[in-house]
PDB file of C-alpha atoms and ligand atoms in Angstrom:
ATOM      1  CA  UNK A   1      60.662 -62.916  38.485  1.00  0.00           C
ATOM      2  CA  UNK A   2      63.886 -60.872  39.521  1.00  0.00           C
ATOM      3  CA  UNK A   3      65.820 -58.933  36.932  1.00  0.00           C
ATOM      4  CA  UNK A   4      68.737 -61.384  35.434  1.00  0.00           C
ATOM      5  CA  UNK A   5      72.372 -60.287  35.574  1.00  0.00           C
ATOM      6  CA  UNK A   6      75.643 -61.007  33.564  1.00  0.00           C
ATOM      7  CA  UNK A   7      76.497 -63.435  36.660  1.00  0.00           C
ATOM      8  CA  UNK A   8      72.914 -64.931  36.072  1.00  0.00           C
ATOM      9  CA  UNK A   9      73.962 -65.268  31.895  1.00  0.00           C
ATOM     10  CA  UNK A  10      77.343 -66.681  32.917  1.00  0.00           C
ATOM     11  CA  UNK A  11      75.821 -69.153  35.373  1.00  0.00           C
ATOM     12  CA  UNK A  12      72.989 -69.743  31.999  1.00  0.00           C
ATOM     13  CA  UNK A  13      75.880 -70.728  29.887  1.00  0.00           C
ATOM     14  CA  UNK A  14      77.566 -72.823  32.059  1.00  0.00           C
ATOM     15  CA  UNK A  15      74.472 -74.953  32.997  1.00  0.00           C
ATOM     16  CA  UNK A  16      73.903 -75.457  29.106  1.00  0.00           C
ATOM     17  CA  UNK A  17      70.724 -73.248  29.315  1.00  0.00           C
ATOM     18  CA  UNK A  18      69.662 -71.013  26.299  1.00  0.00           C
ATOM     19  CA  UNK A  19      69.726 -67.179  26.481  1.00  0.00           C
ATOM     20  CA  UNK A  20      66.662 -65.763  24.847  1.00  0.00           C
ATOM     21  CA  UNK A  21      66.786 -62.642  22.952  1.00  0.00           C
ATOM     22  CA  UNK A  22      64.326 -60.768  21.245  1.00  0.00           C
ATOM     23  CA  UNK A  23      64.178 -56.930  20.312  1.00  0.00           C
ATOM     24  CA  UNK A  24      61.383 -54.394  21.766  1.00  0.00           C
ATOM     25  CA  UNK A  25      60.881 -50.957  20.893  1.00  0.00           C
ATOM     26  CA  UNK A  26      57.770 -49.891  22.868  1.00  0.00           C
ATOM     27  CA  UNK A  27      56.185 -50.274  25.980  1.00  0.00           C
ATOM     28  CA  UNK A  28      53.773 -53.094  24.947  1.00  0.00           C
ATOM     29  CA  UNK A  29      55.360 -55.088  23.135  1.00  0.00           C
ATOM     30  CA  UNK A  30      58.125 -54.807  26.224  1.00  0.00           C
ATOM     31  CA  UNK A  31      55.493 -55.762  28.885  1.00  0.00           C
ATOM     32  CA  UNK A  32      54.138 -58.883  26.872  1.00  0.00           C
ATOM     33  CA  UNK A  33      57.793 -59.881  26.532  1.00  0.00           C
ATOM     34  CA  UNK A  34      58.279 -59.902  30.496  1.00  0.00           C
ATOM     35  CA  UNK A  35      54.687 -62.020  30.794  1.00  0.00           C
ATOM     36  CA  UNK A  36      56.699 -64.572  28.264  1.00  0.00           C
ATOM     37  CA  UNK A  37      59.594 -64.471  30.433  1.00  0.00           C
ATOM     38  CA  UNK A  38      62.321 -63.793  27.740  1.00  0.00           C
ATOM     39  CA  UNK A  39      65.707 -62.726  29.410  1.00  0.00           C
ATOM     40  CA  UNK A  40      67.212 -60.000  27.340  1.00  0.00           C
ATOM     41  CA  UNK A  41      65.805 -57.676  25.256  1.00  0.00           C
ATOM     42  CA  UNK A  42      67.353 -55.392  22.785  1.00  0.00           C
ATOM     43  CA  UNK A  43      66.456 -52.286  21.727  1.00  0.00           C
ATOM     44  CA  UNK A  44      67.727 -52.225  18.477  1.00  0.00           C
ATOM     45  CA  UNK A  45      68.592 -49.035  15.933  1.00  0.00           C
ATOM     46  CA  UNK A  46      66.699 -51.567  13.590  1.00  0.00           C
ATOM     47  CA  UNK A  47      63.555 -49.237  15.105  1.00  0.00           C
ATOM     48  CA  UNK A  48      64.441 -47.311  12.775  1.00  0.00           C
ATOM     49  CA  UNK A  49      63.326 -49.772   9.934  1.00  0.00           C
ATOM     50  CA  UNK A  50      60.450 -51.440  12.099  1.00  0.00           C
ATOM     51  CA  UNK A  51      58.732 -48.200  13.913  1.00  0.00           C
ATOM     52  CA  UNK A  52      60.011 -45.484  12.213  1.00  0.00           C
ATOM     53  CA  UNK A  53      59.561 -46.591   8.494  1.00  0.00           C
ATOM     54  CA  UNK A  54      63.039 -46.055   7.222  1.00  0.00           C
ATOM     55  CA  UNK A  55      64.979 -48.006   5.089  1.00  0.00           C
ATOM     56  CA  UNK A  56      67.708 -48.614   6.727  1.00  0.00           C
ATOM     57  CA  UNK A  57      69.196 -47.772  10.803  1.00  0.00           C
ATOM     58  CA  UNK A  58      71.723 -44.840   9.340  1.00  0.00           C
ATOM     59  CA  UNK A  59      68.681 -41.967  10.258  1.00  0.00           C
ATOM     60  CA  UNK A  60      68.270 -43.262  13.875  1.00  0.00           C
ATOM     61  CA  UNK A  61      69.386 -40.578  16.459  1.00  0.00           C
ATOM     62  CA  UNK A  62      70.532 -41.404  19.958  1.00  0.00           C
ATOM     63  CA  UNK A  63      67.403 -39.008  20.650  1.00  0.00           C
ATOM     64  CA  UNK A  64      65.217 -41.641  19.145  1.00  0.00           C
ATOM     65  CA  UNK A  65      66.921 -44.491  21.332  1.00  0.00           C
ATOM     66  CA  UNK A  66      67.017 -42.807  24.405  1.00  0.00           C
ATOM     67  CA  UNK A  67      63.003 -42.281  23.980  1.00  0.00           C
ATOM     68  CA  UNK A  68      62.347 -46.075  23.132  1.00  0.00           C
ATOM     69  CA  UNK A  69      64.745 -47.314  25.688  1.00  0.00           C
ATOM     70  CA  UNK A  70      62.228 -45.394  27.979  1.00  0.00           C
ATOM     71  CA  UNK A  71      59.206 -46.742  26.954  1.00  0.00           C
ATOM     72  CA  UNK A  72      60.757 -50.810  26.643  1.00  0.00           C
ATOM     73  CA  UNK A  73      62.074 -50.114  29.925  1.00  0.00           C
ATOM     74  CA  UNK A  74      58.392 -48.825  31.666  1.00  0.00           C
ATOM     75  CA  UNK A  75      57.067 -52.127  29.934  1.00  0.00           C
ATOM     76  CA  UNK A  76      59.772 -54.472  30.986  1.00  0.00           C
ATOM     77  CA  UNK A  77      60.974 -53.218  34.641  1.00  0.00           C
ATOM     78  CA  UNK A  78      62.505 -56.402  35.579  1.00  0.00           C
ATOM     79  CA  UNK A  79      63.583 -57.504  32.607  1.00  0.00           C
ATOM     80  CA  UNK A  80      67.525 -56.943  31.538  1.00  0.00           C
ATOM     81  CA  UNK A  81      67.645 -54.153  28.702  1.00  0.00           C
ATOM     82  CA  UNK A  82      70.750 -53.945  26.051  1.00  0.00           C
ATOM     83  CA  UNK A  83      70.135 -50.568  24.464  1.00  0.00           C
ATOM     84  CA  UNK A  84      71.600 -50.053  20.744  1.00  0.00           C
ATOM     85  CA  UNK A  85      74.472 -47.267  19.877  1.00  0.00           C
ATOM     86  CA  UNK A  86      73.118 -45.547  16.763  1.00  0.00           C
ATOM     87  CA  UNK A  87      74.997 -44.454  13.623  1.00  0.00           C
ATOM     88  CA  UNK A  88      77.806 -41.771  14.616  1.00  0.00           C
ATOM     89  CA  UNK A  89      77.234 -41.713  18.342  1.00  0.00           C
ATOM     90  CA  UNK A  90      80.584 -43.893  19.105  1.00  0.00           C
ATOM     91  CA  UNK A  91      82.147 -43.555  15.341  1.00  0.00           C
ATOM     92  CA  UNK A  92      84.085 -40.551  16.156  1.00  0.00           C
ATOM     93  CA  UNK A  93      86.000 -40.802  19.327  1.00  0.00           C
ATOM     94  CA  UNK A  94      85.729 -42.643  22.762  1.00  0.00           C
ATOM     95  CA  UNK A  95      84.669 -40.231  24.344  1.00  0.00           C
ATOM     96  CA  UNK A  96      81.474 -39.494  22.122  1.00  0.00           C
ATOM     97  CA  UNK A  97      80.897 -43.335  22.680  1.00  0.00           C
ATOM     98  CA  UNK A  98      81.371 -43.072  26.564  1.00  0.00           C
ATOM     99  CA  UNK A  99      78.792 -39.763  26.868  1.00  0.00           C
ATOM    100  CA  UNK A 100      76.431 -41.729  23.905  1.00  0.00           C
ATOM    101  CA  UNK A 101      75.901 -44.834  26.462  1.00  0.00           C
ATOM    102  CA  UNK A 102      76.244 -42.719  29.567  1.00  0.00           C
ATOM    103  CA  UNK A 103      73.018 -41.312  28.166  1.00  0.00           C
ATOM    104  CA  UNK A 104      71.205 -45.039  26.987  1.00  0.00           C
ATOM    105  CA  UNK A 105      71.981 -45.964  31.167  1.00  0.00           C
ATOM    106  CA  UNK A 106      71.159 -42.656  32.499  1.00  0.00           C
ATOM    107  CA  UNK A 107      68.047 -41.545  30.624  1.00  0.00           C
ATOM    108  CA  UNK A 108      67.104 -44.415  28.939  1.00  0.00           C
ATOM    109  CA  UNK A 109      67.543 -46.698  31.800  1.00  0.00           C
ATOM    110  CA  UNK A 110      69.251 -50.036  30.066  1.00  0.00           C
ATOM    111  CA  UNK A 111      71.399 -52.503  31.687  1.00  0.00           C
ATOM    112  CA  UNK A 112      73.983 -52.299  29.021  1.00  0.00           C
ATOM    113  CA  UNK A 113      74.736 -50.968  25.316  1.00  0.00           C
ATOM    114  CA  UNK A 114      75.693 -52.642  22.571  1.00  0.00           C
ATOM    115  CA  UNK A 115      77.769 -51.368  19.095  1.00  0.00           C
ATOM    116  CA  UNK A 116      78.603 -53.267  15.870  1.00  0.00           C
ATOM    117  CA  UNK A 117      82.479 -53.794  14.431  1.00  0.00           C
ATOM    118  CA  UNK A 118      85.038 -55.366  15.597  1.00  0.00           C
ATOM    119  CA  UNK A 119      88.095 -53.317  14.200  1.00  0.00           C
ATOM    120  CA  UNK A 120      90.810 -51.319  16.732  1.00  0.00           C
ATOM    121  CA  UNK A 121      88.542 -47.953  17.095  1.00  0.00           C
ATOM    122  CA  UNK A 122      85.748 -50.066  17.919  1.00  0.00           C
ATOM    123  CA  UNK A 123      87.992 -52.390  20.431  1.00  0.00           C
ATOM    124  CA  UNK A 124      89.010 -48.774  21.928  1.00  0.00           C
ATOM    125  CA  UNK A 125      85.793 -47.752  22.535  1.00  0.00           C
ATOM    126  CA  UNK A 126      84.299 -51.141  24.105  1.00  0.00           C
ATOM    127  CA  UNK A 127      87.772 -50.478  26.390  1.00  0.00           C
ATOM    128  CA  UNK A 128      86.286 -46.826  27.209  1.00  0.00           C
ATOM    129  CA  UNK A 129      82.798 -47.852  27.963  1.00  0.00           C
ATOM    130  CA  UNK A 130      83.964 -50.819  30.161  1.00  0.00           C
ATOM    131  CA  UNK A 131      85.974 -48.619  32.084  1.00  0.00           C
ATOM    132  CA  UNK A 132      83.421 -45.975  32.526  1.00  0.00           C
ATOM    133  CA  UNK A 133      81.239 -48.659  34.684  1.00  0.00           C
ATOM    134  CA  UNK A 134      79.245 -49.495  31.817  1.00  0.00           C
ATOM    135  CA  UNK A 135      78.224 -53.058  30.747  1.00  0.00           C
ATOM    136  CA  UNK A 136      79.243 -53.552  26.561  1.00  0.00           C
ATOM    137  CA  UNK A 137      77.837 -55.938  24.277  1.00  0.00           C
ATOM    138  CA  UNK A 138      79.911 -56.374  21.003  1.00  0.00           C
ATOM    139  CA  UNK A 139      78.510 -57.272  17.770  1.00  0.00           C
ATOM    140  CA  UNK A 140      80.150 -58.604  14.655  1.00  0.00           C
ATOM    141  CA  UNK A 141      79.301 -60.607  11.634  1.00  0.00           C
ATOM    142  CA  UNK A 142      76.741 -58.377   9.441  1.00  0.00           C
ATOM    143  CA  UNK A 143      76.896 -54.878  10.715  1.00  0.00           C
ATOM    144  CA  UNK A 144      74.266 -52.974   9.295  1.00  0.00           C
ATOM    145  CA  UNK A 145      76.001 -49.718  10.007  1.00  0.00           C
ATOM    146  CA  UNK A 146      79.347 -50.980   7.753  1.00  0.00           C
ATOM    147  CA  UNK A 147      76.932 -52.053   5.448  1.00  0.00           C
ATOM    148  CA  UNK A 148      78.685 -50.556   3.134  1.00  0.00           C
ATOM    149  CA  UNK A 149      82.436 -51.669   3.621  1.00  0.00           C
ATOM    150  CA  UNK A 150      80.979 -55.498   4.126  1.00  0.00           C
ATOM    151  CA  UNK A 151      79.369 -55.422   0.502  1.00  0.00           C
ATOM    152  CA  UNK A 152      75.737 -54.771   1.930  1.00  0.00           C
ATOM    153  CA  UNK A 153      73.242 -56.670   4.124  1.00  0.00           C
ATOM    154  CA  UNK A 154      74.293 -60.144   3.123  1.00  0.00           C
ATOM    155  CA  UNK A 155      75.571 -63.297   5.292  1.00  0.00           C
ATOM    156  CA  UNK A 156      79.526 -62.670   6.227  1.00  0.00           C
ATOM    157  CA  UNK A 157      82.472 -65.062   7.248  1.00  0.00           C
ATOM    158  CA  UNK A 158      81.828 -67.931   4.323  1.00  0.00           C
ATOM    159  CA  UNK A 159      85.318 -68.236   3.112  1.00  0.00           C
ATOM    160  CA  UNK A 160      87.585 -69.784   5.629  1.00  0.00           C
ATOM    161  CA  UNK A 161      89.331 -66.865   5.822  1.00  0.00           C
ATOM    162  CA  UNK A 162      86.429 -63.948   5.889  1.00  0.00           C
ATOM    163  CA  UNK A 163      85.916 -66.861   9.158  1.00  0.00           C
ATOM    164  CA  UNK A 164      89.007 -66.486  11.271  1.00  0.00           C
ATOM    165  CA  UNK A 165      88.934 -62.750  11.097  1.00  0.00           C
ATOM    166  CA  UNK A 166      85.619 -62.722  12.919  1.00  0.00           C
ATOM    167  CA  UNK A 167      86.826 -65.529  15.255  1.00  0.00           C
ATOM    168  CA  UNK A 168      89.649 -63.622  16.107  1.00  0.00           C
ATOM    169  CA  UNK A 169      87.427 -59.996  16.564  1.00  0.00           C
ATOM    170  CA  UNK A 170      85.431 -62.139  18.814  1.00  0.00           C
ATOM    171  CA  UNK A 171      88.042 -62.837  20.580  1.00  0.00           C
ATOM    172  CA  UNK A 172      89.963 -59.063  20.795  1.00  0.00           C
ATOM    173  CA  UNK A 173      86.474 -57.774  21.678  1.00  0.00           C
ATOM    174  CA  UNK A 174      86.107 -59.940  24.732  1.00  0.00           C
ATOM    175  CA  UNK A 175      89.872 -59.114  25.752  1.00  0.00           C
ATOM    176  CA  UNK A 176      88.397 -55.473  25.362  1.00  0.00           C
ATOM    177  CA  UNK A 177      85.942 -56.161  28.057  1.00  0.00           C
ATOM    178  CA  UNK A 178      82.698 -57.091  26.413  1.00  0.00           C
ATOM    179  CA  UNK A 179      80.437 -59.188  28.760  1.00  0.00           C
ATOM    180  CA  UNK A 180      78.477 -60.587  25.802  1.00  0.00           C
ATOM    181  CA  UNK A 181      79.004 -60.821  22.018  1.00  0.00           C
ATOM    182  CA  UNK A 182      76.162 -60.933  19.341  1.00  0.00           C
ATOM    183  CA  UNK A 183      77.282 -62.649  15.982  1.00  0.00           C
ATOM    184  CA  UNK A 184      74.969 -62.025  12.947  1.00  0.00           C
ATOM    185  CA  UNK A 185      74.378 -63.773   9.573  1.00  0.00           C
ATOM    186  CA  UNK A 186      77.079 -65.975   9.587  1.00  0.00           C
ATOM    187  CA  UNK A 187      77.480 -69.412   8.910  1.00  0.00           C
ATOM    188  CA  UNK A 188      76.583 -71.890  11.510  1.00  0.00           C
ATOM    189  CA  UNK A 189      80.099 -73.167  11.611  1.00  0.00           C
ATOM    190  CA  UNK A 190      81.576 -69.753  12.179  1.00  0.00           C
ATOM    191  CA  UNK A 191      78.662 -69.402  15.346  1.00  0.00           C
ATOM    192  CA  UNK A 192      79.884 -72.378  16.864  1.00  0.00           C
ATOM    193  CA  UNK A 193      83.907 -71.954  16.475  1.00  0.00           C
ATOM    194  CA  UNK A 194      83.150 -68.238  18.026  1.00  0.00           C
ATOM    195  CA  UNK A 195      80.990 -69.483  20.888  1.00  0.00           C
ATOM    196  CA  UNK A 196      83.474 -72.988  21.665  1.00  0.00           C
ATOM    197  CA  UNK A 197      86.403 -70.373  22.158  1.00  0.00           C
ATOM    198  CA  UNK A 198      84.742 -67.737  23.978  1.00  0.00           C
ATOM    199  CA  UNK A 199      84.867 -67.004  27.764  1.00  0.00           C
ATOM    200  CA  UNK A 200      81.740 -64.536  27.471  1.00  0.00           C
ATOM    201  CA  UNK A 201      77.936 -65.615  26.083  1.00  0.00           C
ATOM    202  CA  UNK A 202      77.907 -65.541  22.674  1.00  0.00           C
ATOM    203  CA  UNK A 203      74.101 -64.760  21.445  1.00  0.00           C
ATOM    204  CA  UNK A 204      73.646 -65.646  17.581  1.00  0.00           C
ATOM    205  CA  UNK A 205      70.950 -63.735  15.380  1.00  0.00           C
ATOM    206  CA  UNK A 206      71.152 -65.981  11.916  1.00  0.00           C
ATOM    207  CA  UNK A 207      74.000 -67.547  13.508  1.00  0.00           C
ATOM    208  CA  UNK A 208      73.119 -71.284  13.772  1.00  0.00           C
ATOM    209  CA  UNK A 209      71.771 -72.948  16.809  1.00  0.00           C
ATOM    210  CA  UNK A 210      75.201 -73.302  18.542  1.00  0.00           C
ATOM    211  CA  UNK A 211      75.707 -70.236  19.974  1.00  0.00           C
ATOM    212  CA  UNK A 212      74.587 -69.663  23.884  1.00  0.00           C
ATOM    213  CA  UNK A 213      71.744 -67.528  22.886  1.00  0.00           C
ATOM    214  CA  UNK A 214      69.253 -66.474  20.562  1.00  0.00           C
ATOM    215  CA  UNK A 215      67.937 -63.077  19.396  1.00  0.00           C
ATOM    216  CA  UNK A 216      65.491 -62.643  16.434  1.00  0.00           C
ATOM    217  CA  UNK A 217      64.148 -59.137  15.734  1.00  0.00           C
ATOM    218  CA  UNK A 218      60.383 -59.780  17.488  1.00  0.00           C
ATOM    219  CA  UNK A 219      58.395 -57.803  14.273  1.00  0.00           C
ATOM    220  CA  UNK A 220      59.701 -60.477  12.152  1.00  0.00           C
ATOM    221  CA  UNK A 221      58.852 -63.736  14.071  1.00  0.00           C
ATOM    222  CA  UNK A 222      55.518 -62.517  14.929  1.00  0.00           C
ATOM    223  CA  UNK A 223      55.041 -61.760  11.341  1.00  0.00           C
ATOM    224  CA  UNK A 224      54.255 -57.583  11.866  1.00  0.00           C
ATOM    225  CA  UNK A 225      57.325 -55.860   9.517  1.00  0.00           C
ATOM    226  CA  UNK A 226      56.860 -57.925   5.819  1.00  0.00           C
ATOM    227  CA  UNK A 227      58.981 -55.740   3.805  1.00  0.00           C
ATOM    228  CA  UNK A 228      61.983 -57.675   3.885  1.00  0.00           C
ATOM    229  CA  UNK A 229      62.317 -61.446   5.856  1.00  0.00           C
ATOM    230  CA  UNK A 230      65.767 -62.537   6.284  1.00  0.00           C
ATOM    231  CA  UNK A 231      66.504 -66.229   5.863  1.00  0.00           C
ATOM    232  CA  UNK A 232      67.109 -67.162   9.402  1.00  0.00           C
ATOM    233  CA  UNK A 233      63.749 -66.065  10.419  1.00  0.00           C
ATOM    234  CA  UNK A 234      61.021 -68.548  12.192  1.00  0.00           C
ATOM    235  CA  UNK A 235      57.210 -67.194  11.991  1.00  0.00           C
ATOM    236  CA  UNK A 236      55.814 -67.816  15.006  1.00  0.00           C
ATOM    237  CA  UNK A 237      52.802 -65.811  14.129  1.00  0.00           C
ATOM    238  CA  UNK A 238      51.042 -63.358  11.688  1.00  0.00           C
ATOM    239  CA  UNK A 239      49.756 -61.167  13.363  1.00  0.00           C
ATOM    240  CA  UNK A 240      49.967 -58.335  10.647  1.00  0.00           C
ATOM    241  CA  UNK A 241      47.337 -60.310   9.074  1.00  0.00           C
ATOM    242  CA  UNK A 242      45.167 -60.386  11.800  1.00  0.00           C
ATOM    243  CA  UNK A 243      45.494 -56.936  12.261  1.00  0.00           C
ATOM    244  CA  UNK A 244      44.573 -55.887   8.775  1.00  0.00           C
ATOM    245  CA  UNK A 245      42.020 -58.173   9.088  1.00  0.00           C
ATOM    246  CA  UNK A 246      40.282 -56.265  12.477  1.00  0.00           C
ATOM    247  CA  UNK A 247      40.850 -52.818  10.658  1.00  0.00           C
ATOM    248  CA  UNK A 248      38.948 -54.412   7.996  1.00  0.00           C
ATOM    249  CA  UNK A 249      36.170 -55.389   9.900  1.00  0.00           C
ATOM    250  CA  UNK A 250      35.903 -52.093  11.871  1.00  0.00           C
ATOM    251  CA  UNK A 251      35.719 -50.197   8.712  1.00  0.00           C
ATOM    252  CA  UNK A 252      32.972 -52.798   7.222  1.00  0.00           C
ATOM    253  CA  UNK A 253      31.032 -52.045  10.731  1.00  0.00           C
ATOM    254  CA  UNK A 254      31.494 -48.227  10.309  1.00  0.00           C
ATOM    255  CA  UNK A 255      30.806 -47.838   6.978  1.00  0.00           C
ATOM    256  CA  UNK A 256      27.492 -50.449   6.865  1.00  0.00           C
ATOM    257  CA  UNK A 257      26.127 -48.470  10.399  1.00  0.00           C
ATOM    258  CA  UNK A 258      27.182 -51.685  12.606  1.00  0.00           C
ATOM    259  CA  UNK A 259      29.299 -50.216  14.906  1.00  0.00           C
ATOM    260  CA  UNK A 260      28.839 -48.568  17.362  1.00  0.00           C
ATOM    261  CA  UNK A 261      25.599 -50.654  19.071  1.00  0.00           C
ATOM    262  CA  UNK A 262      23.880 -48.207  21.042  1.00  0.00           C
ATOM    263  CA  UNK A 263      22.879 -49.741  24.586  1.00  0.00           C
ATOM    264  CA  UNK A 264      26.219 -51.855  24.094  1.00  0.00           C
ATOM    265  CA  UNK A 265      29.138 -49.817  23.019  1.00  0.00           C
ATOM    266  CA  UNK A 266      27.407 -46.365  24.225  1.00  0.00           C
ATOM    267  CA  UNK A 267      27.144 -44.158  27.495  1.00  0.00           C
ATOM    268  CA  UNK A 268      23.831 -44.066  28.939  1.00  0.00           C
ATOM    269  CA  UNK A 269      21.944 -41.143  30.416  1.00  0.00           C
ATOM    270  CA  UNK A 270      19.329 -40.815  32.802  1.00  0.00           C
ATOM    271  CA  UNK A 271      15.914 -40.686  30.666  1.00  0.00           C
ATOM    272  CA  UNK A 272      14.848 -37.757  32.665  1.00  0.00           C
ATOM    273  CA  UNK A 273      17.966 -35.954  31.734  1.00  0.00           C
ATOM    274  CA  UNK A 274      17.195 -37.301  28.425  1.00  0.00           C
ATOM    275  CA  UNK A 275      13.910 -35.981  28.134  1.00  0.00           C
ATOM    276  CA  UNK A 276      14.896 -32.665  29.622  1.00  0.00           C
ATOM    277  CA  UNK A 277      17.442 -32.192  26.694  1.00  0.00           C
ATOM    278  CA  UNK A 278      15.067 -32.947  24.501  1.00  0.00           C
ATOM    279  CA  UNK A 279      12.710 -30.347  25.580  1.00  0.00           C
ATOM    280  CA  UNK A 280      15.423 -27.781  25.466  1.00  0.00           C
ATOM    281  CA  UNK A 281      16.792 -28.601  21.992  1.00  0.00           C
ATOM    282  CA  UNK A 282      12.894 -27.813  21.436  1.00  0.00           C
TER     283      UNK A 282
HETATM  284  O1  KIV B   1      69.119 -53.265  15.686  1.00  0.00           O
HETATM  285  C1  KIV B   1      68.956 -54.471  15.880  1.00  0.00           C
HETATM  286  O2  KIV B   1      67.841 -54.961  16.094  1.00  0.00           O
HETATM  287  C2  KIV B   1      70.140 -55.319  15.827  1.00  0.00           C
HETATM  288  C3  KIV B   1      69.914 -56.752  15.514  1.00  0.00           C
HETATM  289  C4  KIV B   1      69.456 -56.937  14.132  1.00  0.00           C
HETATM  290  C5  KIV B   1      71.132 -57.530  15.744  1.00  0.00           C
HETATM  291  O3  KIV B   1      71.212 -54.844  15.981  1.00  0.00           O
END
């Protein structure tokens, strides 16, 4: 199947047909995605939490992205790629945020970046990556990196007010240029008022089912990261159990001489070379 565009999103949207999202972080994963035929994948800082081990997306470097980028996008070649803008490498200025996804398209070959907030530094530098030829995806709603000036990693926009604000980001951040914006933890009646007044696709991630699109972080549907499960999270699998199950078998097999069967799991060798070894070992 050929790789989808924003034209191809648009033209999703206007037909009434779901965008789905998931995240990726290596090549696998990436290359069973494109066999399932999902039509965006993001490769989210939250690698940080699900395939680096840390407790939260602050330590991920743009190094780090860059390198997974590479690998989802040798997995997925004809699938469309968003590639995440780490802690601190758009903060600062535009221009740090223009080099910062200069380098996700260059070297880590995505179709487009994507950066949390919605405040006027972060409209300026959606403006500055638009206008450097680069496709932007905002996101707004619960921000992992402003966890700490939103009050943590909890649901935002419940009070009517807390609401508007992020309807009217939404909207500044698609005047800004955005092609696509990603709403997280929010109410489903704060999805929906975003997506019925927005001109761009609006992808939800524990945003209700009324946005054009959902994205769900793939480790937690498939039941592989268990150290934390938000809410708005549908198990589709568990396939961390069945993989602690298989290294328990294996180790069973080792340990009580079952594994490897020689003849089945072994190399074979000629038995006059056989023979002829033995003799020398003699
Ligand atoms: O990093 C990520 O996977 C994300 C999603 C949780 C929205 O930004």
């Amino acid at each position: 199947m050929a790789k989808k565009s924003v034209f191809d999103f648009t033209n999703m949207v206007e037909n009434g047909e779901k965008i789905v999202y998931l995240t990726a972080y290596d090549y696998l994963t990436a290359k069973m995605q494109e066999k399932a035929g999902i039509d965006m994948i993001l490769v989210g800082d939250s690698l940080g939490m699900v395939t680096l081990g840390y407790d939260t997306t602050f330590p991920v470097t743009l190094d780090d992205m860059v390198r997974h980028c590479q690998a989802v996008r040798r997995g997925a070649p004809n699938t469309f790629i968003v590639g995440d803008m780490p802690y601190m490498s758009y903060q600062a200025s535009d221009e740090d945020a223009v080099r910062s996804a200069g380098r996700l398209v260059k070297e880590g070959y995505v179709d487009a970046v994507k950066l949390e907030g919605g405040g006027p530094r972060i409209l300026s530098r959606i403006k500055a990556i638009n206008e450097s030829g680069i496709l932007v995806m905002g996101h707004i709603g619960l921000t992992p990196q402003f966890a700490g000036q939103i009050g943590g990693y909890k649901a935002q926009g419940r009070s009517a007010k807390a609401a508007i604000e992020l309807v009217k980001q939404a909207k500044l951040i698609e005047e800004a240029g955005a092609f696509s914006i990603l709403v997280e933890g929010v109410p489903s009646a704060v999805g929906k008022a975003i997506t019925e007044r927005a001109s761009i696709p609006v992808l939800g991630i524990g945003a209700g089912p009324y946005t054009h699109g959902q994205l769900l972080i793939y480790a937690d549907m498939v039941g592989l990261y268990d150290n934390f499960t938000p809410k708005f999270v549908k198990k589709y699998a568990n396939i961390g159990e069945i993989l602690v199950n298989a290294f328990k078998e294996y180790a069973k097999d080792v340990r009580e001489n079952r594994f490897p069967v020689d003849g089945e799991h072994t190399y074979k060798m000629k038995q006059e070379e056989e023979k002829e070894l033995l003799s020398l070992l003699d």
